[in-house]
Tab-separated table of C-alpha atoms in Angstrom:
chain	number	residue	atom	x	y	z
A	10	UNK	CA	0.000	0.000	0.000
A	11	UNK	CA	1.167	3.195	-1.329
A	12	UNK	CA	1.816	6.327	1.630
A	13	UNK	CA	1.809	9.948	0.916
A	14	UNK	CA	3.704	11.047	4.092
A	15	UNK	CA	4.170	14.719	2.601
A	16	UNK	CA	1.941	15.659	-0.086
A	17	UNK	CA	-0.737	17.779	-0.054
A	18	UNK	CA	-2.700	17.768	-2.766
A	19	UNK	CA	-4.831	20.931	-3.609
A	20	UNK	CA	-7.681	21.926	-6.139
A	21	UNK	CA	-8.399	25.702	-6.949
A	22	UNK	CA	-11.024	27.502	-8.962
A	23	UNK	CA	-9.486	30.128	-11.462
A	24	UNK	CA	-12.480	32.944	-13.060
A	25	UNK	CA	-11.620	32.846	-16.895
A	26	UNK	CA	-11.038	35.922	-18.474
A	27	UNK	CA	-13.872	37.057	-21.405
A	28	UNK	CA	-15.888	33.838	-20.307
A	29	UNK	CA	-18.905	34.727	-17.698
A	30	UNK	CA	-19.573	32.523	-15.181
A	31	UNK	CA	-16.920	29.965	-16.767
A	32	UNK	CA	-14.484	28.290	-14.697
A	33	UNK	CA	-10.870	26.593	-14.930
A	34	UNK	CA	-9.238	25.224	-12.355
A	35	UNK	CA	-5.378	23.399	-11.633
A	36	UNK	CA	-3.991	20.897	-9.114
A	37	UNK	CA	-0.875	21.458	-7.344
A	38	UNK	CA	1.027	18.590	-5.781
A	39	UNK	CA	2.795	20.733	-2.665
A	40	UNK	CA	5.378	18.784	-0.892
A	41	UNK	CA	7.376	20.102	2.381
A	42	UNK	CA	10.302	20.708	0.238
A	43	UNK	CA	9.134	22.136	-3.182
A	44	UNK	CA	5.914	22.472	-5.595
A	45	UNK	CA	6.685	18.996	-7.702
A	46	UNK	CA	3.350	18.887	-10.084
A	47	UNK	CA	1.340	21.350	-11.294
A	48	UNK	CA	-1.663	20.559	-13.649
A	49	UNK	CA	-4.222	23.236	-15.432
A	50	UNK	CA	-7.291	22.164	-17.029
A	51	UNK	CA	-8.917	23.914	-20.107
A	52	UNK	CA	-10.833	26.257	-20.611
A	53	UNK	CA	-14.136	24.375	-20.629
A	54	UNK	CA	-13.602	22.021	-18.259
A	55	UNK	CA	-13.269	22.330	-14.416
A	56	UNK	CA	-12.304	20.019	-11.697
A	57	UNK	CA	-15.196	19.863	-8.928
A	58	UNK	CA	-14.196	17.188	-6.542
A	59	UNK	CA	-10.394	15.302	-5.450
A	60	UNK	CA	-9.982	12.274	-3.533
A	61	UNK	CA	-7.476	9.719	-2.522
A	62	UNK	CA	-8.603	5.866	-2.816
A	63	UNK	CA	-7.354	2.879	-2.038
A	64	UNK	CA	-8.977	-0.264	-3.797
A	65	UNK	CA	-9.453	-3.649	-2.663
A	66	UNK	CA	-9.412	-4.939	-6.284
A	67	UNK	CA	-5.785	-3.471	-6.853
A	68	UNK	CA	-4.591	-4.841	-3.760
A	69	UNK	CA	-5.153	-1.050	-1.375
A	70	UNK	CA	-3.002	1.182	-4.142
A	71	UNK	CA	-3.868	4.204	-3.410
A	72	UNK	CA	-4.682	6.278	-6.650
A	73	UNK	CA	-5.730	9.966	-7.444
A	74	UNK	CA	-9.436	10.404	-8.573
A	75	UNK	CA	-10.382	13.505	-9.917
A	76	UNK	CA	-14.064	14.521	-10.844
A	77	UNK	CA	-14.426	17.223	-13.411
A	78	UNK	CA	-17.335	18.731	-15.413
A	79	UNK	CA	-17.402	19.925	-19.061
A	80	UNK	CA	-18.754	23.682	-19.919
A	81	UNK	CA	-19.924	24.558	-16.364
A	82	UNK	CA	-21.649	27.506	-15.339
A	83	UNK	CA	-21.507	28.936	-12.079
A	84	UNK	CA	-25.231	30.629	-12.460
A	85	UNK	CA	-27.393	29.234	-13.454
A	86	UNK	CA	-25.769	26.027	-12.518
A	87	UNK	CA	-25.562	24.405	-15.926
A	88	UNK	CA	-22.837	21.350	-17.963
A	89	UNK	CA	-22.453	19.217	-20.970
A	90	UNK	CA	-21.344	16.809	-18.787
A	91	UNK	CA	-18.729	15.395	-16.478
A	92	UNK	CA	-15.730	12.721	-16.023
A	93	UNK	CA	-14.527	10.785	-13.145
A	94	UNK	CA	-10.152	10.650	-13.905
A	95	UNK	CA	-7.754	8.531	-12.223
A	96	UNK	CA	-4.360	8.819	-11.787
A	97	UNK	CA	-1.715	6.243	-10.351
A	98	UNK	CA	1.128	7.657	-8.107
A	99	UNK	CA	5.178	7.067	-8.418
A	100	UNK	CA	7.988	8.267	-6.723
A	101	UNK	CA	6.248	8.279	-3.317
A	102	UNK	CA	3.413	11.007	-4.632
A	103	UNK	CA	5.641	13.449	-6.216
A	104	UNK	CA	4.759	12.209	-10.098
A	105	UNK	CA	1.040	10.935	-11.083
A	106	UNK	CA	0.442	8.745	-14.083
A	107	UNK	CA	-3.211	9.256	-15.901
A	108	UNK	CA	-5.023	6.042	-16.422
A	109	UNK	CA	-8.286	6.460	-17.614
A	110	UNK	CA	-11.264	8.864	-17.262
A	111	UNK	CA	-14.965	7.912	-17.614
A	112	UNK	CA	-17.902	9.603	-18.525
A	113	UNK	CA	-20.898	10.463	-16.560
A	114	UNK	CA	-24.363	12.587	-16.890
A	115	UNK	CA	-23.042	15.426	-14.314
A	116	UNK	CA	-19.770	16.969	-12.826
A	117	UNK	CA	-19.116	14.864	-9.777
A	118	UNK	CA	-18.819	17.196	-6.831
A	119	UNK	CA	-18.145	14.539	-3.834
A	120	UNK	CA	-15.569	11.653	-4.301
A	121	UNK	CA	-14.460	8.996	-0.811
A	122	UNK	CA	-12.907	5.893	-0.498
A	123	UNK	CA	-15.784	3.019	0.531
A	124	UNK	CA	-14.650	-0.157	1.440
A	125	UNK	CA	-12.230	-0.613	-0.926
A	126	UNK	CA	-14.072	1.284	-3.929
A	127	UNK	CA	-15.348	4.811	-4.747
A	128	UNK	CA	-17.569	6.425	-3.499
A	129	UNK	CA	-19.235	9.467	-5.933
A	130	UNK	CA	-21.895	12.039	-5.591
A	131	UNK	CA	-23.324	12.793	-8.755
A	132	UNK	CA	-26.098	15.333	-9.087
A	133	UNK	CA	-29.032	13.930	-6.784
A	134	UNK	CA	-27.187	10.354	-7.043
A	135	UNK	CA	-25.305	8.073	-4.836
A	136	UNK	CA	-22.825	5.993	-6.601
A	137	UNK	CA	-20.226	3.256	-5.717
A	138	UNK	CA	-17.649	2.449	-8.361
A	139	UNK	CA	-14.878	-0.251	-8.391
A	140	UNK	CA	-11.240	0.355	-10.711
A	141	UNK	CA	-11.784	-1.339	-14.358
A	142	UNK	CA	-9.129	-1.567	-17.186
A	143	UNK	CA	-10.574	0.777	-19.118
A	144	UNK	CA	-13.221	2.830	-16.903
A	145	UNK	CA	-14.321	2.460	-13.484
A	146	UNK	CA	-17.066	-0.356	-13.017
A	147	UNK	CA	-20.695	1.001	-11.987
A	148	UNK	CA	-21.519	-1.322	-8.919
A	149	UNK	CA	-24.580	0.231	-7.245
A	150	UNK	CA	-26.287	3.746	-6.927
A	151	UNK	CA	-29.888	5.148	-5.812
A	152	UNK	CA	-31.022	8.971	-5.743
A	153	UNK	CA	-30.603	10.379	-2.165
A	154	UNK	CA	-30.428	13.997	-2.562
A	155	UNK	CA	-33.242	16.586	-2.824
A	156	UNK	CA	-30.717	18.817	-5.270
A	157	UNK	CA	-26.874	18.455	-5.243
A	158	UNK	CA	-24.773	16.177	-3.636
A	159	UNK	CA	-21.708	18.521	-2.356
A	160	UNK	CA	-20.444	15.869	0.323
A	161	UNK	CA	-19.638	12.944	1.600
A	162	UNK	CA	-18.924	11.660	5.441
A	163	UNK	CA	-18.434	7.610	5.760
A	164	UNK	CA	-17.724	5.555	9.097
A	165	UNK	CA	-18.481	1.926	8.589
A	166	UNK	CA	-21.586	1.042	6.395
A	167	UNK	CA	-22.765	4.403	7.287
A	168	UNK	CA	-22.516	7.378	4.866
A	169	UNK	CA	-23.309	10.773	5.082
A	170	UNK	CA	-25.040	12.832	2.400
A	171	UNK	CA	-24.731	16.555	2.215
A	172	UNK	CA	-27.167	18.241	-0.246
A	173	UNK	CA	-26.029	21.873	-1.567
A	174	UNK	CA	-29.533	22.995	-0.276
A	175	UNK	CA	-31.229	20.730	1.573
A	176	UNK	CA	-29.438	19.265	4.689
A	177	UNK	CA	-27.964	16.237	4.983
A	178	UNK	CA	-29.335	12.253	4.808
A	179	UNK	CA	-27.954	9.216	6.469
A	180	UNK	CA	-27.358	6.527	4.404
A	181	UNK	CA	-26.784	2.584	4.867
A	182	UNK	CA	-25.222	0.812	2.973
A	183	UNK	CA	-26.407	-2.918	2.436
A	184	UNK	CA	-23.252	-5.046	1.410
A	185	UNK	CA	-25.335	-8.427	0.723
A	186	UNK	CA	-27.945	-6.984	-1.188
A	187	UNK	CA	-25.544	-4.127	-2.705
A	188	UNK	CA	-28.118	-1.694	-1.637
A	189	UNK	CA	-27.852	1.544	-0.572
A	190	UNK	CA	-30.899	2.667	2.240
A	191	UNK	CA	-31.721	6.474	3.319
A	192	UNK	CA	-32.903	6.140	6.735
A	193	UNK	CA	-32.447	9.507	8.172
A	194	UNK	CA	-32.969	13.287	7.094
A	195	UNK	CA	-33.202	16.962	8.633
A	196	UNK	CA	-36.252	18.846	8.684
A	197	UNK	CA	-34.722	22.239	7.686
A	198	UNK	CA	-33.469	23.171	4.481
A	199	UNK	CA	-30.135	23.824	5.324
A	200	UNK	CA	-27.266	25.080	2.241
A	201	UNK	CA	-24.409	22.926	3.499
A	202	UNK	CA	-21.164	24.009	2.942
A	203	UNK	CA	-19.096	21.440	5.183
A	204	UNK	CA	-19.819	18.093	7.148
A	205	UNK	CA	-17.495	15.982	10.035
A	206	UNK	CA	-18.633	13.354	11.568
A	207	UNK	CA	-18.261	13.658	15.384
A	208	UNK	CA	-19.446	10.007	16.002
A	209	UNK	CA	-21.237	7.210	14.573
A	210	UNK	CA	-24.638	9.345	15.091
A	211	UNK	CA	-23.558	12.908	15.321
A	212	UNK	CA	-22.560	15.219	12.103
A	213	UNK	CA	-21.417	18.897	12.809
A	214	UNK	CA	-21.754	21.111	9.753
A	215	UNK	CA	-22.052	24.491	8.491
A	216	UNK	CA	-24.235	26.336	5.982
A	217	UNK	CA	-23.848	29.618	3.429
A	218	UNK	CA	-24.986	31.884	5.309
A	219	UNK	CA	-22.460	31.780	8.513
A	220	UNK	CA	-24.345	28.822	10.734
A	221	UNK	CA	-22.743	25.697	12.784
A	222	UNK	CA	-24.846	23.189	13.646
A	223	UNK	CA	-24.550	19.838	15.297
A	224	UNK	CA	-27.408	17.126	14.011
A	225	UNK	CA	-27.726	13.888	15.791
A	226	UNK	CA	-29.208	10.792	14.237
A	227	UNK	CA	-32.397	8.805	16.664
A	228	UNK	CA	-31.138	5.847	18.255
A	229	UNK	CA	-33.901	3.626	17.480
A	230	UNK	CA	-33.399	4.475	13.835
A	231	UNK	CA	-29.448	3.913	14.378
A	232	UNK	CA	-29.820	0.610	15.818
A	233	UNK	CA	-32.314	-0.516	13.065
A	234	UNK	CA	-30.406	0.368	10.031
A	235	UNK	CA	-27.096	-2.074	11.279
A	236	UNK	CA	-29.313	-4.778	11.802
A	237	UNK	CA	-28.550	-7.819	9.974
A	238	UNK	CA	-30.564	-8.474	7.078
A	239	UNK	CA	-32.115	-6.996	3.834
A	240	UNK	CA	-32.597	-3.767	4.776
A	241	UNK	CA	-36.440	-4.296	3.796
A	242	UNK	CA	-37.868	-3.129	6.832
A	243	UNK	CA	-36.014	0.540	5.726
A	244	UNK	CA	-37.155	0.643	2.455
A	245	UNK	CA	-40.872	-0.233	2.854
A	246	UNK	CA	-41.356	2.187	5.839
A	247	UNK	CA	-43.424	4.542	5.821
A	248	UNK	CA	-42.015	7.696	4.682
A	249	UNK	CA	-42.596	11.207	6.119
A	250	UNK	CA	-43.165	14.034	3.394
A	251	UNK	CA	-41.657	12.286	0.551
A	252	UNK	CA	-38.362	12.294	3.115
A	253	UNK	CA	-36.485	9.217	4.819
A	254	UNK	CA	-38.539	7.250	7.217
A	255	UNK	CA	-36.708	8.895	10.245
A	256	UNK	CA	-35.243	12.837	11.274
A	257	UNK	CA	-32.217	13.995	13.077
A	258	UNK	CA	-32.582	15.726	16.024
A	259	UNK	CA	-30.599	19.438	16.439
A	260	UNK	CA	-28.389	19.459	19.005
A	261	UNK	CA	-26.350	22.811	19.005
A	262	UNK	CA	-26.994	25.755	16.399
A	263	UNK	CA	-25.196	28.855	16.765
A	264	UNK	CA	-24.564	31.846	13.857
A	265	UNK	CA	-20.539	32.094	13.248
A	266	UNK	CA	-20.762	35.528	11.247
A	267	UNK	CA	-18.522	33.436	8.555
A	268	UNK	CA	-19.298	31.051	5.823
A	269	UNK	CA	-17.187	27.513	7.417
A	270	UNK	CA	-15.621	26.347	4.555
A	271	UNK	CA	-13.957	23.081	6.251
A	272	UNK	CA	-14.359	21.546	10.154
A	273	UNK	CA	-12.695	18.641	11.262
A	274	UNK	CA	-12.792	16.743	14.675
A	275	UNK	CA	-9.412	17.077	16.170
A	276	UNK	CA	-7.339	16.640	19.013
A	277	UNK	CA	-4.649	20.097	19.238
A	278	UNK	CA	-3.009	18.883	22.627
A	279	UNK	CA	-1.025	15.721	23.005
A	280	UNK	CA	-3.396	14.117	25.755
A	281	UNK	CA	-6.328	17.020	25.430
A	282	UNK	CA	-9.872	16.316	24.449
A	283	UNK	CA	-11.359	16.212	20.633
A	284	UNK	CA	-12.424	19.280	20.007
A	285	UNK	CA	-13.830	20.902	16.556
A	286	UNK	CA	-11.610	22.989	14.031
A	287	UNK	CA	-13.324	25.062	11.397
A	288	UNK	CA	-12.094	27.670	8.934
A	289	UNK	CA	-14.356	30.310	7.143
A	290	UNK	CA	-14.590	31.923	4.214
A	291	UNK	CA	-13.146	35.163	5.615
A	292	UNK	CA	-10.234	33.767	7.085
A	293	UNK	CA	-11.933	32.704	10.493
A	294	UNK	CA	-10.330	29.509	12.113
A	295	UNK	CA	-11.470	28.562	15.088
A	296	UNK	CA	-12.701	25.538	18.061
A	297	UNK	CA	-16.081	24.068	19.089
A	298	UNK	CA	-14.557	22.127	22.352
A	299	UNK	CA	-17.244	20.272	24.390
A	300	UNK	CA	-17.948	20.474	27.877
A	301	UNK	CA	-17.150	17.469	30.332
A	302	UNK	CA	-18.925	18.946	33.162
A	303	UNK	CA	-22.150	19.869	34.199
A	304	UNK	CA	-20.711	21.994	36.625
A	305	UNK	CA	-18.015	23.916	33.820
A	306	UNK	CA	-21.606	24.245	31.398
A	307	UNK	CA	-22.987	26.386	34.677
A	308	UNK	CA	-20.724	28.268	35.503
A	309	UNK	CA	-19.739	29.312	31.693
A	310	UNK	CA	-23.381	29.885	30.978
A	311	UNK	CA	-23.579	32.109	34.134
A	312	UNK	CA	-20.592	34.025	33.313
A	313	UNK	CA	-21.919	34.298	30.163
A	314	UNK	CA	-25.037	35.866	30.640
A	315	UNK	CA	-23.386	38.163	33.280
A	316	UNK	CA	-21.125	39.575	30.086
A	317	UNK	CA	-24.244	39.965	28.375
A	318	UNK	CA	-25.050	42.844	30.305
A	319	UNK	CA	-21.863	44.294	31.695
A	320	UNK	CA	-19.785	44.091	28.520
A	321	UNK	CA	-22.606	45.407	25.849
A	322	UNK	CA	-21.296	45.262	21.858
A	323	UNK	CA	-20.312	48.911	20.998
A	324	UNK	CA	-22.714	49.290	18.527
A	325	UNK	CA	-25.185	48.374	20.743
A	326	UNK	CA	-26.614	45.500	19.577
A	327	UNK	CA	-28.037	42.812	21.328
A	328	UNK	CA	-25.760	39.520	22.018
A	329	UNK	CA	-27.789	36.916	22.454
A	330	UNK	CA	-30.292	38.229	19.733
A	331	UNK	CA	-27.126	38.478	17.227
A	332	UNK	CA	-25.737	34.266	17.894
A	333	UNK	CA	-29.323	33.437	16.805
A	334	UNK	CA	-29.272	35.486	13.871
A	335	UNK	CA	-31.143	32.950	11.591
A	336	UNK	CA	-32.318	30.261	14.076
A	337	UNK	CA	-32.237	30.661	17.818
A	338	UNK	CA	-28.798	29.965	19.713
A	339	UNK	CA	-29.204	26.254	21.224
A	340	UNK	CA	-26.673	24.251	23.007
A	341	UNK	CA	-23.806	26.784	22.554
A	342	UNK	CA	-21.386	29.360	24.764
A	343	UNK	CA	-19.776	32.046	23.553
A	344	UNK	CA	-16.135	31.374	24.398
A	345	UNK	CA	-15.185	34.869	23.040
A	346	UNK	CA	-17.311	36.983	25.221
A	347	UNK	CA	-16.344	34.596	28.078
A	348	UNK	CA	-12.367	35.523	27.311
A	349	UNK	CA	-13.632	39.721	27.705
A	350	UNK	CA	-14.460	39.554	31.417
A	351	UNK	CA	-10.424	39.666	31.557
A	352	UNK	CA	-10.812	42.992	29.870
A	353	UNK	CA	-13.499	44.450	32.235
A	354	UNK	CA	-12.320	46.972	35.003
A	355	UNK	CA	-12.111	45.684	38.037
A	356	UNK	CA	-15.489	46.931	40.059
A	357	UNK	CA	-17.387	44.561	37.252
A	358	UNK	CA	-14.702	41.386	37.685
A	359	UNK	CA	-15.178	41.316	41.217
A	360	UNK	CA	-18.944	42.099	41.027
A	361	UNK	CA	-19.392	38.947	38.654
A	362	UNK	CA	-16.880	36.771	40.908
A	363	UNK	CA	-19.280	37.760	44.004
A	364	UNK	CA	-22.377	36.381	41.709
A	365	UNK	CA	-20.405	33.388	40.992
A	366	UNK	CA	-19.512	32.675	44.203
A	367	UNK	CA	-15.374	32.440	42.856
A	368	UNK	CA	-12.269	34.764	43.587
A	369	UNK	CA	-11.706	37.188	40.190
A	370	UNK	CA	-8.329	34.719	40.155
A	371	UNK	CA	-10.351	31.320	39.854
A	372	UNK	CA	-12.334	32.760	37.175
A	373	UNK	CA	-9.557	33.804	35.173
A	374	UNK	CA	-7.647	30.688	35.291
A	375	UNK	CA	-10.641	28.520	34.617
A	376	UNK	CA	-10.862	30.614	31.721
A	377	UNK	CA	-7.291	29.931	30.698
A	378	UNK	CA	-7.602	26.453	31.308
A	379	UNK	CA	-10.666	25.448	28.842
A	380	UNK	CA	-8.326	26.992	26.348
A	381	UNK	CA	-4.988	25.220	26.930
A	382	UNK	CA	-6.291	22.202	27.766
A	383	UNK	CA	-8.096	21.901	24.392
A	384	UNK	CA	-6.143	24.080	21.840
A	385	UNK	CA	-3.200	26.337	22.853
């Protein structure tokens, strides 16, 4: 099995002069070192989706697949067409060799490894391909999106559907029966933009216009779709308004102020907890770190609330009225208004350390600590 142990490989969007709405795009190979590879497409064709994937059938070689669509159009969204290109690596990722490419209806704009095959999102369809000799081999697909499929989340025979406007699905995957089962879908329209996985029923996302969310999957409906079997009892069920039998359940919802771009689940300190890494669209890059404690969500929710009022926004607007700027605040503290009470003179510290029942001292360090502990 091939290992990439310092390549980064990178996709990026370039506006073509004289041609509205058209896009180009090129792939840089960066290494720690040097820029090895470079690659430009033409004018009419764009690359919408990169992926490394290992597969079974050519004993776990990793390979390159690219997905790329012919004459697109930003708005309205409009192609001839897209391909699905693969590429085979030498000299430890620094060179790529092309193999094949093959065709399909629309620009591919979600590409993941799946149990030894691909995994591709291809307008409102869910496909899984396996390498051929000359093309990659259809093995199964089904329509899951409402729209767009603009990503994909896997752990186990579980996948993760994000639709460019609607939300996201959870998907099964049926190995026996080569099926693949919604079971699971949000209520909300919601423009994804970026998906993690926290754990085998949680998925923390973002949307377009500058929301985080954190969606959690019923465990009744969890347990049913890994059952052993056919996966009948998920397809005949009864759906619920032309949806998936079942719905997530929100479990934290706050507005950023930035479009997220990318979040990951990550641990930042050697023996810390996992925490939550996102980047925005302005630059923004920042932590969602969860509580342990029922006693640390108190007393941060009480501090909180207390900065409401003693620290007011210079422009005068309302805090908690501004986190819920689309949908209401839920589940959520806002770690930099916390990090101000350091700021405040002192009559306010030691008026909110009398409320709290803590020394100004303790307060400060306990702020400290929930950062160091979890990110730096």
């Amino acid at each position: 099995m091939a290992t990439l142990p310092f390549c980064l490989l990178k996709s990026s969007d370039i506006l073509v002069a004289g041609a509205t709405g058209h896009l180009a795009s090129r792939s840089l190979t960066l290494s720690r070192k040097r820029r090895s590879y470079s690659k430009s497409t033409t004018t009419t064709t764009r690359r919408g989706s990169m992926a490394t994937v290992s597969f079974a059938s050519q004993e776990d070689e990793v390979f390159l697949v690219v997905g790329t669509g012919k004459d697109m159009v930003a708005s309205p969204r409009s192609s001839s067409g897209g391909f699905i290109h693969v590429y085979r690596f030498h000299e430890e990722g620094k060179e790529i060799e092309f193999i094949h490419k093959t065709k399909v209806e629309e620009p591919p704009l979600a590409l993941l490894g799946f149990q030894g095959r691909l995994l591709v999102g291809i307008g409102r369809e869910l496909r899984i391909y396996d390498l051929g000799m000359r093309q990659l081999l259809r093995k199964a697909q089904a329509e899951i999106a409402a729209s767009l499929i603009v990503g994909l989340q896997t752990q186990g025979s579980r996948i993760i559907v994000s639709d460019v406007q609607e939300s996201i699905t959870f998907v099964v995957y049926k190995f026996q029966e080569n099926k693949l089962i919604p079971f699971a879908d949000d209520t909300i329209a919601r423009w994804t933009t970026c998906t993690t996985m926290v754990d085998y029923e949680t998925v923390a996302g973002g949307d377009k216009f500058g929301n985080l969310w954190l969606l959690r999957c019923p465990t009744k409906a969890s347990e049913e779709a890994d059952e052993e079997g056919s996966g009948a009892h998920l397809v005949h069920e009864r759906q619920y308004l032309q949806g998936a039998p079942h719905r997530v359940a929100l479990m934290a919802h706050n507005f950023a102020n930035d479009i997220p771009t990318s979040i990951q689940k990550t641990n930042l300190v050697a023996g810390g907890r996992d925490s939550l890494l996102w980047s925005g669209l302005q630059g923004t890059i920042a932590i969602m770190i969860p509580f342990v404690s029922r006693e640390d969500v108190d007393f941060f929710q009480t501090l909180e609330q207390h900065l409401r009022t003693e620290d007011a926004p210079l422009a005068g607007r309302d805090h908690l009225i501004y986190r819920s700027y689309y949908v209401p605040v839920k589940g959520v503290i806002d770690g930099d208004l916390c990090e101000r009470y350091t700021l405040l003179p002192t009559d306010k510290k030691m008026m909110i350390a009398g409320e709290l029942d803590r020394s100004v001292r303790e307060i400060e360090r306990k702020i400290s600590d929930m950062r160091t502990r979890s990110a730096y």
